XYZ file of N, CA, C and O in Angstrom:
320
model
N -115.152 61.850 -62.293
C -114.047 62.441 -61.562
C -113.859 61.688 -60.248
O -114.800 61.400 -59.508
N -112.451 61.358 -59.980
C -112.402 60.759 -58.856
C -112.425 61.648 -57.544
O -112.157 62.848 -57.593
N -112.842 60.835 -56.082
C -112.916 61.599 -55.224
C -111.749 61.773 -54.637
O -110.887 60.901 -54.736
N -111.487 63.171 -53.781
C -110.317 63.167 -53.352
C -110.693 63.522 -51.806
O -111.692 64.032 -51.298
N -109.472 63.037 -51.281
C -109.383 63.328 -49.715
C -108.097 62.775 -49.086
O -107.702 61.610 -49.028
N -107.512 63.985 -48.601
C -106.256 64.342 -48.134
C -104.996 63.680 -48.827
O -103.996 63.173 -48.318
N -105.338 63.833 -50.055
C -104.261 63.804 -50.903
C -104.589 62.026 -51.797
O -103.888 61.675 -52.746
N -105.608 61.246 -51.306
C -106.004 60.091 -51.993
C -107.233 60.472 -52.878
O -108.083 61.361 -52.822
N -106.914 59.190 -53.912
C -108.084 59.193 -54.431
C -108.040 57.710 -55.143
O -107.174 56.841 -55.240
N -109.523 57.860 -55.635
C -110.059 56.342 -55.899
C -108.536 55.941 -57.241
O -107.613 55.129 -57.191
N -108.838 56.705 -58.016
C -107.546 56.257 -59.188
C -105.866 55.530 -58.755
O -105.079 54.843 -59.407
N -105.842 55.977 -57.617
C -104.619 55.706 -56.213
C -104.960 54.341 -55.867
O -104.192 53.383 -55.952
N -105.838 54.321 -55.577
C -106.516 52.829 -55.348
C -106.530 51.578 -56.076
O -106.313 50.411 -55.751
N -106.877 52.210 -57.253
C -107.293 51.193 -58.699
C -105.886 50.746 -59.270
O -105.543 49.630 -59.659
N -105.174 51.915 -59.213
C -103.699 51.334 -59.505
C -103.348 50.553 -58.581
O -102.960 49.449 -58.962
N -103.350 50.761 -57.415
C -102.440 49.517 -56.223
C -103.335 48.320 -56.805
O -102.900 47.584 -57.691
N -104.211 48.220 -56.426
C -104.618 47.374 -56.572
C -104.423 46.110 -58.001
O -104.259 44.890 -58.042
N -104.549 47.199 -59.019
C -104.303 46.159 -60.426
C -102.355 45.982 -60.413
O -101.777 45.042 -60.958
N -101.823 46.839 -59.851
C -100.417 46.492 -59.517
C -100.557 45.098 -58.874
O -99.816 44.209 -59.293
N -101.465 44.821 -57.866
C -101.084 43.852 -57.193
C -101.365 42.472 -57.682
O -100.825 41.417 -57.351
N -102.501 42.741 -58.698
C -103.209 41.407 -59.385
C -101.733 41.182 -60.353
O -101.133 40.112 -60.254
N -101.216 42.286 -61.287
C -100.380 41.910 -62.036
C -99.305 41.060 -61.539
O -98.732 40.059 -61.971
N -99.193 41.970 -60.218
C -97.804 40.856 -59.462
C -98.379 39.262 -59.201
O -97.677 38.346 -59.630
N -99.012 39.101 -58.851
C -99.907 37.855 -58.619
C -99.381 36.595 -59.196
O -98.723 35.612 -58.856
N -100.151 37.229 -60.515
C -99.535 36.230 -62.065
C -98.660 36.366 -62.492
O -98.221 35.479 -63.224
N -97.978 37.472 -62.283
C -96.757 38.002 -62.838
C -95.448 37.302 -62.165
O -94.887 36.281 -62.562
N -94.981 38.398 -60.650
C -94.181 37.878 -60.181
C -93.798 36.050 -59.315
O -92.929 35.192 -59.156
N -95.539 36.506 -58.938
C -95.496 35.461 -57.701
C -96.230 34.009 -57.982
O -96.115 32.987 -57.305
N -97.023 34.210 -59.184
C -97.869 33.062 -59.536
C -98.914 32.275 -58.675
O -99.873 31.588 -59.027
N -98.350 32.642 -57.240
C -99.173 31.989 -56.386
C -99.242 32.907 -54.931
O -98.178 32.987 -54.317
N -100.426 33.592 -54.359
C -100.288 33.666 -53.031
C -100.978 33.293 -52.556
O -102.179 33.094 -52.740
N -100.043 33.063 -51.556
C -101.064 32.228 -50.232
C -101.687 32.954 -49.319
O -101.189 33.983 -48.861
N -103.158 32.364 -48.866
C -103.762 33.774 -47.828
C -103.415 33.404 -46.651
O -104.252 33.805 -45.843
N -102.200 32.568 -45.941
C -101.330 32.755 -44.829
C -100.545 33.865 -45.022
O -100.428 34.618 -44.056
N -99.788 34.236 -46.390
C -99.031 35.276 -46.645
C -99.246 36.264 -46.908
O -98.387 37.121 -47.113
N -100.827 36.480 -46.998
C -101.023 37.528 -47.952
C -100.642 39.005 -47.537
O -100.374 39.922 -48.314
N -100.673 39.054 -46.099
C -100.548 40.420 -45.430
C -98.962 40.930 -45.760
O -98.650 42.121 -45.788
N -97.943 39.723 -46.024
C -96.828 39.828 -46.244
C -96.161 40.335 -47.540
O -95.064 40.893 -47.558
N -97.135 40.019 -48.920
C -97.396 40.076 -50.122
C -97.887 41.570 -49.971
O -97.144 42.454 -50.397
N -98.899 41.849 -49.485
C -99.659 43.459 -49.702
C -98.566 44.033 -48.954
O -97.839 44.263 -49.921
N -97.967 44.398 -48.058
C -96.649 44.975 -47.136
C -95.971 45.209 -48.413
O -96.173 46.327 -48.887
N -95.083 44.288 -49.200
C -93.891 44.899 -50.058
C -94.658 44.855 -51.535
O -93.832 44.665 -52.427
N -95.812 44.960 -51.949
C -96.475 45.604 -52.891
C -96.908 47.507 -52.651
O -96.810 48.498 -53.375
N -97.314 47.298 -51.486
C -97.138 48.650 -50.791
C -95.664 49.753 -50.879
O -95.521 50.945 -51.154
N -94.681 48.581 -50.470
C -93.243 48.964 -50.523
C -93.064 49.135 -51.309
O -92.845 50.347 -51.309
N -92.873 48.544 -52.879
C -92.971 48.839 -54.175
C -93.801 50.112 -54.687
O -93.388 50.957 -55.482
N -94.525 50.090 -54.330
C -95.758 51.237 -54.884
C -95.308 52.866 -54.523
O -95.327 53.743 -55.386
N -94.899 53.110 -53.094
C -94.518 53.929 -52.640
C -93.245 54.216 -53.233
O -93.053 55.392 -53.545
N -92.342 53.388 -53.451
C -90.588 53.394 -53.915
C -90.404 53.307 -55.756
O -89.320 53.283 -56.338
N -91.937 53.267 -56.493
C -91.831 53.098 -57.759
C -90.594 54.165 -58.561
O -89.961 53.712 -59.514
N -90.383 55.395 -58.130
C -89.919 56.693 -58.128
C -88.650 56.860 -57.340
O -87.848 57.775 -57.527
N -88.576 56.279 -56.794
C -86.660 55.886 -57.350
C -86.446 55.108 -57.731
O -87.134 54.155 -58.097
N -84.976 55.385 -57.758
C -83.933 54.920 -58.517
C -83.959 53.486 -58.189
O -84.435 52.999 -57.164
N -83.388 52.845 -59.184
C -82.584 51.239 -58.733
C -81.721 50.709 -57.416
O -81.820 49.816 -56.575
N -80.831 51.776 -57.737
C -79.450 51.782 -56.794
C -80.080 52.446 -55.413
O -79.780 52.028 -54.295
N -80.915 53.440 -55.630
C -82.028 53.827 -53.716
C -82.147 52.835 -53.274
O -81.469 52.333 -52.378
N -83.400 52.210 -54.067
C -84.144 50.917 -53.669
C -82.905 50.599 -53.098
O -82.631 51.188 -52.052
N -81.678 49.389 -53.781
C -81.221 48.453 -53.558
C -80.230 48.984 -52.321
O -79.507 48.073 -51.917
N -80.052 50.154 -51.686
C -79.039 50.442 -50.776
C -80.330 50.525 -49.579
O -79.823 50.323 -48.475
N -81.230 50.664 -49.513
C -82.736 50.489 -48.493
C -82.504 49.344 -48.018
O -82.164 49.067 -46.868
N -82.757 48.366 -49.263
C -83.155 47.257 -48.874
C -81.930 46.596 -48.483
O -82.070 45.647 -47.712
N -80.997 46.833 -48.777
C -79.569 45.908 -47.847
C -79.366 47.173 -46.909
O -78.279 46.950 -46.376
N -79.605 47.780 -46.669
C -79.505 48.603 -45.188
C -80.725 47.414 -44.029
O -80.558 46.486 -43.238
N -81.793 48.130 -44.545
C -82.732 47.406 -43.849
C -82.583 45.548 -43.781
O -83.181 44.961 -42.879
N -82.161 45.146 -44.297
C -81.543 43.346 -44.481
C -80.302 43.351 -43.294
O -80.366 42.580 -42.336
N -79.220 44.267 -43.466
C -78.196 44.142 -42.012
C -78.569 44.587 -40.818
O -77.986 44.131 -39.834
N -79.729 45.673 -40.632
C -80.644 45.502 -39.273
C -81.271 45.244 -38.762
O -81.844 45.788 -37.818
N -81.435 43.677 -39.541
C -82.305 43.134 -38.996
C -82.267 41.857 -38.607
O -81.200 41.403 -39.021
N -82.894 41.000 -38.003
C -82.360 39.455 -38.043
C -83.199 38.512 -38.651
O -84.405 38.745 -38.574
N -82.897 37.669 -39.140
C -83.210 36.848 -40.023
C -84.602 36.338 -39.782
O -84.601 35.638 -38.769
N -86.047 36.445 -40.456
C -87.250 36.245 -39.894
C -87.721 35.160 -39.986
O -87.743 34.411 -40.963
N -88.315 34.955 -38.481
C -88.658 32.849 -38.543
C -89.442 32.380 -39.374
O -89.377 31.240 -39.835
N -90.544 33.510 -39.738
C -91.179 32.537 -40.614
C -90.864 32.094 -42.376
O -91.225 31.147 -43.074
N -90.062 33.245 -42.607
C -89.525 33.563 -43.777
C -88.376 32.465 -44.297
O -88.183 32.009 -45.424
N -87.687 32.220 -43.022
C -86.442 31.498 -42.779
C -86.513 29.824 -42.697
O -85.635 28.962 -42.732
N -87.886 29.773 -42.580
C -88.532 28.095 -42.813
C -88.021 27.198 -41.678
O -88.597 26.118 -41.549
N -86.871 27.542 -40.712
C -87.063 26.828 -39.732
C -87.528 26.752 -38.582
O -87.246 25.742 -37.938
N -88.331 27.728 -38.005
C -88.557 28.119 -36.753
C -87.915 28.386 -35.704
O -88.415 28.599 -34.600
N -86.306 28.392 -36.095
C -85.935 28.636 -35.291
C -84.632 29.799 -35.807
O -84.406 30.063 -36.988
N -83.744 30.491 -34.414
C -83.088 31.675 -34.936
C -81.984 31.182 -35.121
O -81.070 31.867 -35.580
C-alpha cells in the first residue's frame, strides 16, 4: 500500500516520473541537463492539465504565450 500524505502518494510519483522517461524517448529524444529544469516544468504542466480538455489546454497556453515576452534563452539569440 502506498503511503499517503496530504493528498500525495508514492503511486503519484511513479507515474510522473515514468511519464517523464516516456516523454524522453518519446517526445523529446534528447534532454539536455542544461534544460532539464525546463523539461520537468512543462512535464509537470502536462501532468497537472492531463484532465482537460484540448481546447482548455490550448486557450492557457496562447493566453499565457501573449503575456508574455519572448524568452532569451528559448529564443536562441540572446537578445530581446
Amino acid at each position: 500500500m502506498a503511503v499517503k500524505d496530504k493528498g500525495a502518494c508514492t503511486n503519484q510519483a511513479d507515474s510522473y516520473f515514468s511519464r517523464m522517461r516516456r516523454a524522453e524517448f518519446g517526445a523529446y529524444h534528447r534532454v539536455s541537463g542544461a534544460y532539464l529544469y525546463h523539461y520537468a516544468d512543462e512535464m509537470t504542466w502536462r501532468e497537472d492539465m492531463r484532465r482537460e480538455s484540448n481546447g482548455d489546454q490550448y486557450v492557457m497556453v496562447a493566453a499565457a504565450a501573449r503575456a508574455h515576452p519572448a524568452n532569451r534563452i528559448w529564443k536562441g539569440t540572446g537578445s530581446s
